[in-house]
Amino acid sequence: MNVKTLEEGVKIEAYEVIGILAHEAEPENISLDPLRGETRDFCRRCVVNENFRGKPGTSLKIPVADGAVKFVMLCGIGKCEDSAEESVREGAFRIVRAAASKGYEKVVLQAPKANEKVRSRSIAEGAVLANYRFDKYMKKEADDKFKAVENVVVIEGNEEGFSEGKVLAECQAYARDLANEPGNVINPEVLADKAEELAEAFGLECEIWDEEKIVAENMGAFYAVGRGSENPPRFIRLTWPPKGEAKKHIVLVGKGITFDSGGLDIKPADYMTTMKGDKSGACAVLGAIRAAAILNVPHKVTAIIAAAENMPGGAAYRPDDILTARNGKTIEINNTDAEGRLTLADALAFASELQPDAIVDIATLTGACAVALGSYTAGLFTNNDALGDKILEISKRTGERLWKLPMDDPNLRKQIKSPFADTVNSGSRYGGAITAAMFLEEFVGKDIPWVHLDIAAADFIKEPRGYYVKGASGFGARTLASLLMEC
Ligand code: BES
Ligand code: MN
Ligand code: ZN
């Protein structure tokens, strides 16, 4: 998609869809700025009759016949003083989606403060997200007129904001496409192929390790998780080498379980569906490094994925097994369904050896996190409040909700102690997201600023909401990419 500022002299009546993002006001005062003449009068009457007041999440679609115009659509973005980025993103989405679903191609948008970069970014993000569909495995219905909108123009927009927003949302869409692919299509080897394709296309360095190399590199925890599957594990490392000297080195680690059956501690059927999404952290990390390359960030960025399929095959690892991770720590297994943290243990140990300025991992790690925060907010854990706060602040703008959870409870920490090994791979149900984070911390280098994002359930949209359709959300891709742009 292309998002541009409306050229001078071009009449808005040349567009099929006119979208207006409106701040909260009395219906008489709702901004109808770009509209003129009879259309304006007609829309004002509709706004008053319908009592449209610009509340966030509300919209009004008004059929109009004037030049090329098919409809005018207003979307509320709340009060002026609110930080309105999320409702702007959603409003732009709704308008462009409404156009796309009718097959209309010419869309013009009006939004307050569109000349500001952040605002234009949100508009572009919403517009790009509106084209998203994962329909490659379906026949198109006869009455389905959906057509992706290729061009959106904005009255008085900010070009830099448009191009950034477009890249960020496209990288989110890239992450969603990958995460939506089922386990029979994407296994660890295929995920590694995808990473290689990405490297090829965007000038990244790529290194893939097969199972022999994984064993030789002492990744005993990660390797054990992959053993129960016919599809062997792969260790994936992508690097973005900035032009000139790197300002910082940031490592992103994504959980890449291409399917999580639970292993020998097999999941009940109801919990096993959506587990193709257990690679969502990896997908978000790939999306973020893709954005870093396109936007030419001045930092060295490394993306690490320990990709495996958690299956209960004959060679599967067992409860009671004791594994040795790359950093030498031994792990007693008490649940083979707590596999993500084992793959991350070796990935984080490896990441720490690179001595980067920061490590951020993102993982669909625990159902307990979803129980604590719901499925719309992800948990944030950190050993470094400055880095944690930076990411929390960014997430306020990206709309990817994060909430910080504590890691300082010594009694909870006792739960990952084992009588037979240095640590055990799962604690009790209570505080399960926290004990998982504490487990990960055992594998992070002592002085390295580290943030762990638990995106369990936030990775998957059960019912359409906001600018999301059903399926993978791509949660985290925009926030991580923004971190790379701003840190
Ligand atoms: N991949 C799951 C976590 C998950 C649950 C992601 C729901 C998305 C939605 C993870 O590997 C897992 O199975 N965790 C267990 C840990 C337990 C065995 C300690 C869980 O949360 O039940
Ligand atoms: Mn699991
Ligand atoms: Zn899992």
Short mmCIF file of C-alpha atoms and ligand atoms in Angstrom, two decimals:
data_model
loop_
_atom_site.label_atom_id
_atom_site.label_comp_id
_atom_site.label_asym_id
_atom_site.label_seq_id
_atom_site.Cartn_x
_atom_site.Cartn_y
_atom_site.Cartn_z
CA MET A 1 0.00 0.00 0.00
CA ASN A 2 0.96 3.60 -0.58
CA VAL A 3 0.07 6.35 1.88
CA LYS A 4 0.64 9.94 0.74
CA THR A 5 -0.41 13.50 1.44
CA LEU A 6 -3.24 14.81 -0.75
CA GLU A 7 -1.77 16.86 -3.56
CA GLU A 8 -2.78 20.47 -3.84
CA GLY A 9 -5.60 21.15 -6.25
CA VAL A 10 -6.97 17.59 -6.14
CA LYS A 11 -10.65 17.60 -5.22
CA ILE A 12 -11.80 15.14 -2.56
CA GLU A 13 -14.89 14.42 -4.66
CA ALA A 14 -12.52 12.38 -6.88
CA TYR A 15 -12.32 9.77 -4.09
CA GLU A 16 -14.76 6.93 -3.55
CA VAL A 17 -14.41 6.95 0.20
CA ILE A 18 -13.92 10.00 2.41
CA GLY A 19 -12.87 9.10 5.94
CA ILE A 20 -12.88 11.53 8.84
CA LEU A 21 -11.29 10.85 12.22
CA ALA A 22 -13.20 13.08 14.62
CA HIS A 23 -12.49 14.21 18.17
CA GLU A 24 -15.27 14.08 20.72
CA ALA A 25 -17.72 17.00 20.41
CA GLU A 26 -21.43 17.83 20.34
CA PRO A 27 -22.90 16.52 17.05
CA GLU A 28 -23.28 20.14 15.87
CA ASN A 29 -19.53 20.68 16.30
CA ILE A 30 -18.10 17.39 15.03
CA SER A 31 -15.46 18.27 12.46
CA LEU A 32 -16.59 17.71 8.88
CA ASP A 33 -13.67 19.72 7.59
CA PRO A 34 -12.93 18.47 4.13
CA LEU A 35 -16.62 18.32 3.11
CA ARG A 36 -18.29 21.11 1.19
CA GLY A 37 -21.68 22.22 -0.06
CA GLU A 38 -24.67 19.91 -0.04
CA THR A 39 -22.62 16.87 1.01
CA ARG A 40 -21.47 18.73 4.07
CA ASP A 41 -25.00 19.82 4.99
CA PHE A 42 -26.33 16.31 4.45
CA CYS A 43 -23.57 14.74 6.58
CA ARG A 44 -24.13 17.30 9.35
CA ARG A 45 -27.82 16.31 9.49
CA CYS A 46 -26.86 12.62 9.63
CA VAL A 47 -24.33 13.25 12.43
CA VAL A 48 -26.99 15.14 14.43
CA ASN A 49 -29.76 12.60 13.73
CA GLU A 50 -27.51 9.71 14.71
CA ASN A 51 -26.16 11.63 17.70
CA PHE A 52 -22.56 10.84 16.66
CA ARG A 53 -20.25 12.35 19.28
CA GLY A 54 -16.79 11.07 18.35
CA LYS A 55 -16.45 8.60 21.22
CA PRO A 56 -13.55 6.17 20.68
CA GLY A 57 -14.65 3.02 18.90
CA THR A 58 -17.81 4.58 17.41
CA SER A 59 -18.31 5.18 13.71
CA LEU A 60 -20.89 6.43 11.26
CA LYS A 61 -20.99 5.45 7.62
CA ILE A 62 -23.02 7.78 5.41
CA PRO A 63 -23.82 6.78 1.81
CA VAL A 64 -23.28 9.79 -0.47
CA ALA A 65 -23.63 10.33 -4.21
CA ASP A 66 -21.39 13.24 -5.21
CA GLY A 67 -18.78 12.88 -7.94
CA ALA A 68 -16.97 9.61 -7.36
CA VAL A 69 -17.92 9.55 -3.66
CA LYS A 70 -19.72 6.40 -2.49
CA PHE A 71 -19.65 7.05 1.23
CA VAL A 72 -18.35 9.32 3.95
CA MET A 73 -17.27 7.55 7.11
CA LEU A 74 -16.64 9.15 10.49
CA CYS A 75 -14.71 7.40 13.24
CA GLY A 76 -14.51 8.71 16.79
CA ILE A 77 -11.07 9.17 18.34
CA GLY A 78 -12.12 10.52 21.74
CA LYS A 79 -11.16 13.69 23.56
CA CYS A 80 -8.56 16.10 22.23
CA GLU A 81 -6.31 15.75 25.25
CA ASP A 82 -6.32 11.94 25.15
CA SER A 83 -3.34 10.22 23.66
CA ALA A 84 -5.44 9.07 20.74
CA GLU A 85 -2.97 6.94 18.75
CA GLU A 86 -4.82 3.68 19.34
CA SER A 87 -8.21 5.08 18.26
CA VAL A 88 -6.60 6.78 15.26
CA ARG A 89 -5.11 3.45 14.23
CA GLU A 90 -8.47 1.76 14.72
CA GLY A 91 -10.37 4.52 12.90
CA ALA A 92 -8.07 4.42 9.88
CA PHE A 93 -8.43 0.64 9.90
CA ARG A 94 -12.24 0.79 9.94
CA ILE A 95 -12.48 3.25 7.10
CA VAL A 96 -9.99 1.50 4.84
CA ARG A 97 -11.47 -1.90 5.73
CA ALA A 98 -14.95 -0.65 4.82
CA ALA A 99 -13.56 0.54 1.47
CA ALA A 100 -11.67 -2.72 0.84
CA SER A 101 -14.67 -4.89 1.66
CA LYS A 102 -16.68 -3.09 -1.07
CA GLY A 103 -13.79 -3.17 -3.51
CA TYR A 104 -13.38 0.63 -3.52
CA GLU A 105 -9.85 1.71 -4.33
CA LYS A 106 -9.74 5.46 -3.81
CA VAL A 107 -9.65 6.56 -0.20
CA VAL A 108 -8.96 9.97 1.32
CA LEU A 109 -8.59 10.52 5.06
CA GLN A 110 -8.75 13.56 7.28
CA ALA A 111 -7.39 13.49 10.84
CA PRO A 112 -6.49 16.14 13.40
CA LYS A 113 -2.71 16.66 13.86
CA ALA A 114 -1.98 14.50 10.80
CA ASN A 115 1.02 16.76 10.14
CA GLU A 116 2.67 15.21 13.24
CA LYS A 117 4.87 12.18 12.65
CA VAL A 118 3.41 9.93 15.37
CA ARG A 119 -0.11 10.65 14.18
CA SER A 120 0.69 9.94 10.54
CA ARG A 121 2.40 6.75 11.61
CA SER A 122 -0.76 5.55 13.35
CA ILE A 123 -2.88 6.43 10.31
CA ALA A 124 -0.60 4.48 7.99
CA GLU A 125 -0.53 1.54 10.39
CA GLY A 126 -4.31 1.36 10.58
CA ALA A 127 -4.62 1.68 6.81
CA VAL A 128 -2.09 -1.09 6.10
CA LEU A 129 -3.61 -3.39 8.75
CA ALA A 130 -6.98 -2.98 7.02
CA ASN A 131 -5.70 -4.92 4.02
CA TYR A 132 -4.80 -7.91 6.16
CA ARG A 133 -6.36 -11.28 5.40
CA PHE A 134 -5.08 -14.80 5.77
CA ASP A 135 -7.16 -16.43 3.05
CA LYS A 136 -4.64 -18.33 0.96
CA TYR A 137 -6.20 -21.70 1.82
CA MET A 138 -9.79 -20.69 1.02
CA LYS A 139 -11.80 -20.36 -2.15
CA LYS A 140 -13.18 -16.86 -2.56
CA GLU A 141 -16.96 -16.59 -2.02
CA ALA A 142 -18.89 -15.37 -5.07
CA ASP A 143 -20.24 -12.29 -3.27
CA ASP A 144 -16.90 -11.38 -1.69
CA LYS A 145 -15.88 -8.03 -3.17
CA PHE A 146 -12.84 -7.57 -0.91
CA LYS A 147 -9.93 -5.94 -2.67
CA ALA A 148 -6.84 -4.62 -0.91
CA VAL A 149 -6.66 -0.81 -1.08
CA GLU A 150 -3.44 0.18 -2.87
CA ASN A 151 -3.48 3.94 -2.31
CA VAL A 152 -4.60 6.08 0.59
CA VAL A 153 -4.19 9.84 0.66
CA VAL A 154 -4.32 11.94 3.79
CA ILE A 155 -5.13 15.62 4.00
CA GLU A 156 -2.03 17.37 5.39
CA GLY A 157 -0.04 14.34 6.48
CA ASN A 158 3.57 13.72 7.48
CA GLU A 159 5.48 11.71 4.87
CA GLU A 160 8.10 10.30 7.25
CA GLY A 161 5.34 9.12 9.58
CA PHE A 162 3.60 7.43 6.65
CA SER A 163 6.65 5.50 5.52
CA GLU A 164 7.52 4.39 9.07
CA GLY A 165 3.96 3.36 9.85
CA LYS A 166 3.72 1.46 6.61
CA VAL A 167 6.90 -0.50 7.34
CA LEU A 168 5.88 -1.22 10.94
CA ALA A 169 2.44 -2.52 9.97
CA GLU A 170 3.80 -4.52 7.05
CA CYS A 171 6.27 -6.17 9.39
CA GLN A 172 3.41 -6.97 11.76
CA ALA A 173 1.53 -8.48 8.81
CA TYR A 174 4.63 -10.48 7.91
CA ALA A 175 4.72 -11.86 11.47
CA ARG A 176 0.99 -12.69 11.32
CA ASP A 177 1.31 -14.49 8.00
CA LEU A 178 4.04 -16.70 9.40
CA ALA A 179 2.28 -17.34 12.69
CA ASN A 180 -0.99 -18.19 10.94
CA GLU A 181 0.66 -20.98 8.94
CA PRO A 182 -0.12 -24.35 10.50
CA GLY A 183 2.39 -26.83 11.88
CA ASN A 184 2.16 -29.08 8.84
CA VAL A 185 3.44 -26.20 6.72
CA ILE A 186 5.93 -24.53 9.06
CA ASN A 187 8.24 -26.83 10.99
CA PRO A 188 11.66 -25.78 12.34
CA GLU A 189 13.42 -26.38 9.03
CA VAL A 190 10.86 -24.34 7.11
CA LEU A 191 11.10 -21.53 9.68
CA ALA A 192 14.86 -21.53 9.10
CA ASP A 193 14.21 -21.32 5.33
CA LYS A 194 11.96 -18.30 5.94
CA ALA A 195 14.71 -16.63 7.95
CA GLU A 196 17.14 -17.28 5.10
CA GLU A 197 14.72 -15.78 2.58
CA LEU A 198 14.38 -12.73 4.79
CA ALA A 199 18.16 -12.40 5.03
CA GLU A 200 18.49 -12.67 1.27
CA ALA A 201 15.82 -10.05 0.63
CA PHE A 202 16.91 -7.44 3.18
CA GLY A 203 20.70 -7.73 3.48
CA LEU A 204 20.89 -9.62 6.78
CA GLU A 205 23.48 -12.21 7.75
CA CYS A 206 22.01 -15.61 8.50
CA GLU A 207 23.37 -18.69 10.21
CA ILE A 208 21.43 -21.93 10.71
CA TRP A 209 22.55 -24.80 12.92
CA ASP A 210 21.17 -28.32 12.44
CA GLU A 211 20.63 -30.90 15.18
CA GLU A 212 24.23 -32.17 15.12
CA LYS A 213 25.60 -28.68 15.54
CA ILE A 214 23.03 -27.95 18.26
CA VAL A 215 24.34 -30.95 20.25
CA ALA A 216 27.96 -30.00 19.55
CA GLU A 217 27.21 -26.49 20.84
CA ASN A 218 26.00 -27.88 24.18
CA MET A 219 22.42 -26.79 23.80
CA GLY A 220 21.17 -29.76 25.80
CA ALA A 221 17.91 -28.18 26.95
CA PHE A 222 16.86 -26.96 23.51
CA TYR A 223 17.91 -30.20 21.85
CA ALA A 224 15.86 -32.32 24.28
CA VAL A 225 12.67 -30.45 23.38
CA GLY A 226 13.18 -31.14 19.68
CA ARG A 227 13.83 -34.85 20.08
CA GLY A 228 10.24 -36.08 20.22
CA SER A 229 9.46 -34.87 16.71
CA GLU A 230 10.21 -36.28 13.26
CA ASN A 231 10.96 -32.67 12.29
CA PRO A 232 14.42 -31.84 13.63
CA PRO A 233 15.17 -28.59 15.50
CA ARG A 234 17.03 -25.64 14.01
CA PHE A 235 18.97 -22.84 15.67
CA ILE A 236 18.53 -19.61 13.73
CA ARG A 237 20.67 -16.51 14.01
CA LEU A 238 20.03 -13.40 11.91
CA THR A 239 22.14 -10.26 12.11
CA TRP A 240 21.48 -6.75 10.86
CA PRO A 241 24.82 -5.07 10.31
CA PRO A 242 24.23 -1.31 10.30
CA LYS A 243 26.02 0.93 7.83
CA GLY A 244 29.05 2.35 9.61
CA GLU A 245 29.85 1.68 13.25
CA ALA A 246 27.00 0.23 15.30
CA LYS A 247 25.70 2.47 18.09
CA LYS A 248 24.43 -0.45 20.18
CA HIS A 249 23.98 -4.18 19.91
CA ILE A 250 20.46 -5.39 20.65
CA VAL A 251 19.56 -9.08 20.70
CA LEU A 252 15.97 -10.21 20.18
CA VAL A 253 15.13 -13.79 21.16
CA GLY A 254 11.86 -15.33 20.01
CA LYS A 255 10.24 -18.55 21.19
CA GLY A 256 9.92 -20.70 18.08
CA ILE A 257 7.91 -23.80 18.94
CA THR A 258 6.31 -24.56 15.58
CA PHE A 259 3.74 -26.74 17.33
CA ASP A 260 3.29 -27.46 21.03
CA SER A 261 1.50 -30.74 21.72
CA GLY A 262 2.82 -30.68 25.28
CA GLY A 263 5.13 -33.63 24.59
CA LEU A 264 4.71 -36.68 26.85
CA ASP A 265 2.79 -34.46 29.27
CA ILE A 266 0.38 -34.08 26.41
CA LYS A 267 -2.14 -31.24 26.34
CA PRO A 268 -5.89 -31.88 26.45
CA ALA A 269 -7.53 -31.31 23.03
CA ASP A 270 -9.04 -27.92 23.96
CA TYR A 271 -5.64 -26.56 24.88
CA MET A 272 -3.82 -27.95 21.86
CA THR A 273 -5.68 -25.95 19.22
CA THR A 274 -3.97 -22.59 18.48
CA MET A 275 -0.62 -24.16 19.44
CA LYS A 276 0.60 -23.55 15.88
CA GLY A 277 0.87 -20.05 17.35
CA ASP A 278 3.59 -21.13 19.77
CA LYS A 279 6.11 -19.73 17.29
CA SER A 280 4.59 -16.23 17.53
CA GLY A 281 7.53 -14.82 19.50
CA ALA A 282 9.87 -15.95 16.73
CA CYS A 283 7.57 -14.41 14.13
CA ALA A 284 7.49 -11.08 15.99
CA VAL A 285 11.29 -11.06 16.17
CA LEU A 286 11.58 -11.77 12.44
CA GLY A 287 9.09 -8.97 11.75
CA ALA A 288 11.07 -6.57 13.93
CA ILE A 289 14.48 -7.28 12.36
CA ARG A 290 12.86 -6.96 8.93
CA ALA A 291 11.71 -3.47 9.92
CA ALA A 292 15.15 -2.64 11.32
CA ALA A 293 16.71 -3.48 7.96
CA ILE A 294 14.18 -1.55 5.89
CA LEU A 295 14.37 1.49 8.18
CA ASN A 296 18.13 1.24 8.32
CA VAL A 297 18.51 1.44 12.11
CA PRO A 298 21.97 2.46 13.36
CA HIS A 299 22.31 -0.48 15.78
CA LYS A 300 23.54 -3.98 15.29
CA VAL A 301 20.52 -6.23 15.72
CA THR A 302 20.65 -9.98 16.27
CA ALA A 303 17.57 -12.19 16.11
CA ILE A 304 17.81 -15.61 17.73
CA ILE A 305 15.32 -18.44 17.41
CA ALA A 306 15.75 -21.91 18.87
CA ALA A 307 13.11 -23.58 16.69
CA ALA A 308 11.65 -26.95 17.66
CA GLU A 309 8.45 -28.94 17.56
CA ASN A 310 7.30 -30.29 20.93
CA MET A 311 5.99 -33.80 20.21
CA PRO A 312 5.67 -37.06 22.17
CA GLY A 313 7.62 -39.34 19.77
CA GLY A 314 9.68 -42.33 20.90
CA ALA A 315 12.82 -40.27 21.38
CA ALA A 316 10.97 -37.57 23.33
CA TYR A 317 12.44 -36.17 26.51
CA ARG A 318 10.71 -37.35 29.67
CA PRO A 319 9.58 -36.08 33.03
CA ASP A 320 12.43 -36.76 35.52
CA ASP A 321 15.11 -36.29 32.84
CA ILE A 322 18.01 -34.07 33.88
CA LEU A 323 19.36 -31.87 31.09
CA THR A 324 22.44 -29.68 30.86
CA ALA A 325 22.03 -26.25 29.29
CA ARG A 326 24.69 -24.35 27.38
CA ASN A 327 25.71 -22.29 30.41
CA GLY A 328 26.39 -25.52 32.35
CA LYS A 329 23.31 -25.37 34.57
CA THR A 330 21.40 -28.62 34.99
CA ILE A 331 17.62 -28.77 34.73
CA GLU A 332 15.30 -31.40 36.16
CA ILE A 333 12.21 -31.87 34.01
CA ASN A 334 8.93 -32.07 35.87
CA ASN A 335 6.72 -31.16 32.94
CA THR A 336 7.50 -31.59 29.23
CA ASP A 337 4.86 -28.97 28.44
CA ALA A 338 7.08 -26.31 30.01
CA GLU A 339 9.25 -26.61 26.87
CA GLY A 340 9.49 -22.99 25.78
CA ARG A 341 11.70 -21.99 28.70
CA LEU A 342 14.09 -24.86 27.87
CA THR A 343 14.57 -23.69 24.30
CA LEU A 344 14.89 -20.11 25.55
CA ALA A 345 17.41 -21.15 28.22
CA ASP A 346 19.97 -22.10 25.57
CA ALA A 347 19.02 -19.20 23.31
CA LEU A 348 19.45 -16.71 26.18
CA ALA A 349 22.75 -18.27 27.26
CA PHE A 350 23.98 -17.93 23.69
CA ALA A 351 22.68 -14.37 23.45
CA SER A 352 24.48 -13.48 26.68
CA GLU A 353 27.81 -14.70 25.26
CA LEU A 354 27.50 -11.99 22.60
CA GLN A 355 27.69 -9.42 25.45
CA PRO A 356 25.05 -7.16 23.86
CA ASP A 357 23.73 -3.88 25.29
CA ALA A 358 20.30 -5.45 25.75
CA ILE A 359 18.41 -8.70 25.31
CA VAL A 360 14.66 -8.76 24.77
CA ASP A 361 12.91 -12.10 24.55
CA ILE A 362 9.33 -12.61 23.46
CA ALA A 363 7.47 -15.84 24.04
CA THR A 364 4.06 -17.47 24.23
CA LEU A 365 5.33 -18.84 27.50
CA THR A 366 2.63 -19.46 30.09
CA GLY A 367 -1.13 -19.88 30.30
CA ALA A 368 -0.69 -18.39 33.78
CA CYS A 369 0.23 -15.03 32.23
CA ALA A 370 -3.04 -15.03 30.27
CA VAL A 371 -4.92 -15.95 33.46
CA ALA A 372 -3.28 -13.03 35.27
CA LEU A 373 -3.63 -10.32 32.61
CA GLY A 374 -6.28 -11.54 30.15
CA SER A 375 -5.61 -12.19 26.50
CA TYR A 376 -5.20 -8.56 25.41
CA THR A 377 -2.19 -7.62 27.56
CA ALA A 378 1.22 -9.24 27.67
CA GLY A 379 3.43 -9.55 30.75
CA LEU A 380 6.74 -7.70 31.03
CA PHE A 381 9.54 -8.91 33.31
CA THR A 382 12.95 -7.33 33.63
CA ASN A 383 16.24 -7.19 35.51
CA ASN A 384 16.64 -3.57 34.42
CA ASP A 385 13.94 -0.98 35.06
CA ALA A 386 15.34 1.59 32.63
CA LEU A 387 14.98 -0.84 29.71
CA GLY A 388 11.65 -2.13 31.02
CA ASP A 389 10.22 1.39 31.36
CA LYS A 390 11.42 2.32 27.88
CA ILE A 391 9.51 -0.62 26.40
CA LEU A 392 6.43 0.11 28.52
CA GLU A 393 6.45 3.69 27.27
CA ILE A 394 6.77 2.60 23.62
CA SER A 395 3.93 0.13 24.04
CA LYS A 396 1.59 2.97 25.09
CA ARG A 397 2.02 4.38 21.58
CA THR A 398 1.97 1.11 19.64
CA GLY A 399 -1.19 -0.04 21.43
CA GLU A 400 0.40 -3.39 22.22
CA ARG A 401 -0.57 -3.46 25.88
CA LEU A 402 2.11 -4.50 28.37
CA TRP A 403 2.02 -4.77 32.15
CA LYS A 404 5.00 -5.25 34.40
CA LEU A 405 4.99 -8.23 36.76
CA PRO A 406 7.37 -8.64 39.73
CA MET A 407 10.36 -10.95 39.96
CA ASP A 408 11.43 -10.20 43.52
CA ASP A 409 9.48 -12.78 45.54
CA PRO A 410 12.01 -15.12 47.20
CA ASN A 411 9.31 -17.64 48.09
CA LEU A 412 8.25 -17.99 44.48
CA ARG A 413 11.88 -18.39 43.48
CA LYS A 414 12.12 -21.44 45.75
CA GLN A 415 9.67 -23.21 43.44
CA ILE A 416 12.27 -23.60 40.71
CA LYS A 417 14.76 -25.25 43.05
CA SER A 418 15.29 -28.98 42.51
CA PRO A 419 16.62 -31.58 44.95
CA PHE A 420 18.54 -33.25 42.10
CA ALA A 421 19.65 -30.47 39.75
CA ASP A 422 20.45 -26.76 39.67
CA THR A 423 16.88 -25.96 38.77
CA VAL A 424 13.56 -27.51 37.79
CA ASN A 425 11.57 -26.49 34.73
CA SER A 426 8.23 -25.62 36.28
CA GLY A 427 6.71 -24.31 39.47
CA SER A 428 3.11 -24.51 40.68
CA ARG A 429 0.12 -22.99 38.89
CA TYR A 430 0.03 -19.96 41.19
CA GLY A 431 2.49 -17.37 39.95
CA GLY A 432 3.35 -19.57 36.97
CA ALA A 433 4.24 -16.65 34.70
CA ILE A 434 6.64 -15.31 37.32
CA THR A 435 8.41 -18.59 38.08
CA ALA A 436 8.83 -19.07 34.31
CA ALA A 437 10.49 -15.64 34.09
CA MET A 438 12.68 -16.48 37.10
CA PHE A 439 13.73 -19.67 35.35
CA LEU A 440 14.75 -17.70 32.25
CA GLU A 441 16.76 -15.28 34.37
CA GLU A 442 19.04 -18.19 35.35
CA PHE A 443 20.34 -18.21 31.78
CA VAL A 444 20.85 -14.49 31.24
CA GLY A 445 24.30 -13.00 31.82
CA LYS A 446 24.41 -11.16 35.16
CA ASP A 447 24.96 -7.59 34.02
CA ILE A 448 23.05 -7.63 30.75
CA PRO A 449 19.86 -5.55 30.67
CA TRP A 450 17.12 -8.02 29.83
CA VAL A 451 13.38 -7.88 29.26
CA HIS A 452 11.10 -10.88 28.91
CA LEU A 453 7.69 -10.48 27.27
CA ASP A 454 5.15 -13.24 27.89
CA ILE A 455 2.64 -12.99 25.02
CA ALA A 456 0.68 -16.21 25.69
CA ALA A 457 -2.88 -15.70 24.38
CA ALA A 458 -2.12 -12.11 23.25
CA ASP A 459 -0.62 -13.77 20.18
CA PHE A 460 -3.98 -15.07 19.05
CA ILE A 461 -7.19 -13.12 18.29
CA LYS A 462 -10.25 -15.25 19.07
CA GLU A 463 -12.89 -12.70 17.99
CA PRO A 464 -12.31 -9.74 15.65
CA ARG A 465 -11.57 -6.57 17.63
CA GLY A 466 -10.13 -3.14 16.98
CA TYR A 467 -7.81 -3.43 13.99
CA TYR A 468 -7.47 -7.19 14.34
CA VAL A 469 -9.14 -9.98 12.45
CA LYS A 470 -9.35 -13.53 13.77
CA GLY A 471 -6.03 -15.39 13.96
CA ALA A 472 -2.46 -14.43 14.73
CA SER A 473 -2.06 -10.89 16.07
CA GLY A 474 1.62 -10.31 15.30
CA PHE A 475 1.80 -8.90 18.85
CA GLY A 476 5.16 -7.36 19.65
CA ALA A 477 6.51 -6.83 16.14
CA ARG A 478 5.72 -3.09 16.14
CA THR A 479 6.85 -2.53 19.72
CA LEU A 480 10.17 -4.33 19.19
CA ALA A 481 10.76 -2.55 15.89
CA SER A 482 10.00 0.79 17.57
CA LEU A 483 12.51 -0.05 20.30
CA LEU A 484 15.15 -0.64 17.65
CA MET A 485 14.30 2.72 16.09
CA GLU A 486 14.29 4.67 19.35
CA CYS A 487 16.88 3.15 21.69
N1 BES B 1 2.83 -22.66 24.81
C1 BES B 1 2.36 -22.86 26.12
C2 BES B 1 1.77 -21.61 26.77
C3 BES B 1 0.51 -21.05 26.14
C4 BES B 1 -0.72 -21.28 26.72
C5 BES B 1 0.58 -20.22 25.04
C6 BES B 1 -1.86 -20.72 26.18
C7 BES B 1 -0.55 -19.66 24.48
C8 BES B 1 -1.76 -19.91 25.05
C9 BES B 1 3.52 -23.34 27.02
O1 BES B 1 4.50 -24.10 26.39
C10 BES B 1 2.92 -24.20 28.07
O2 BES B 1 2.43 -25.24 27.74
N2 BES B 1 2.98 -23.75 29.31
C11 BES B 1 2.45 -24.47 30.41
C12 BES B 1 3.47 -24.42 31.54
C13 BES B 1 3.18 -25.35 32.67
C14 BES B 1 3.30 -26.78 32.22
C15 BES B 1 4.16 -25.06 33.78
C16 BES B 1 1.13 -23.83 30.83
O3 BES B 1 1.02 -22.62 30.76
O4 BES B 1 0.22 -24.57 31.19
MN MN B 2 3.99 -26.17 26.36
ZN ZN B 3 4.75 -23.78 24.38
#
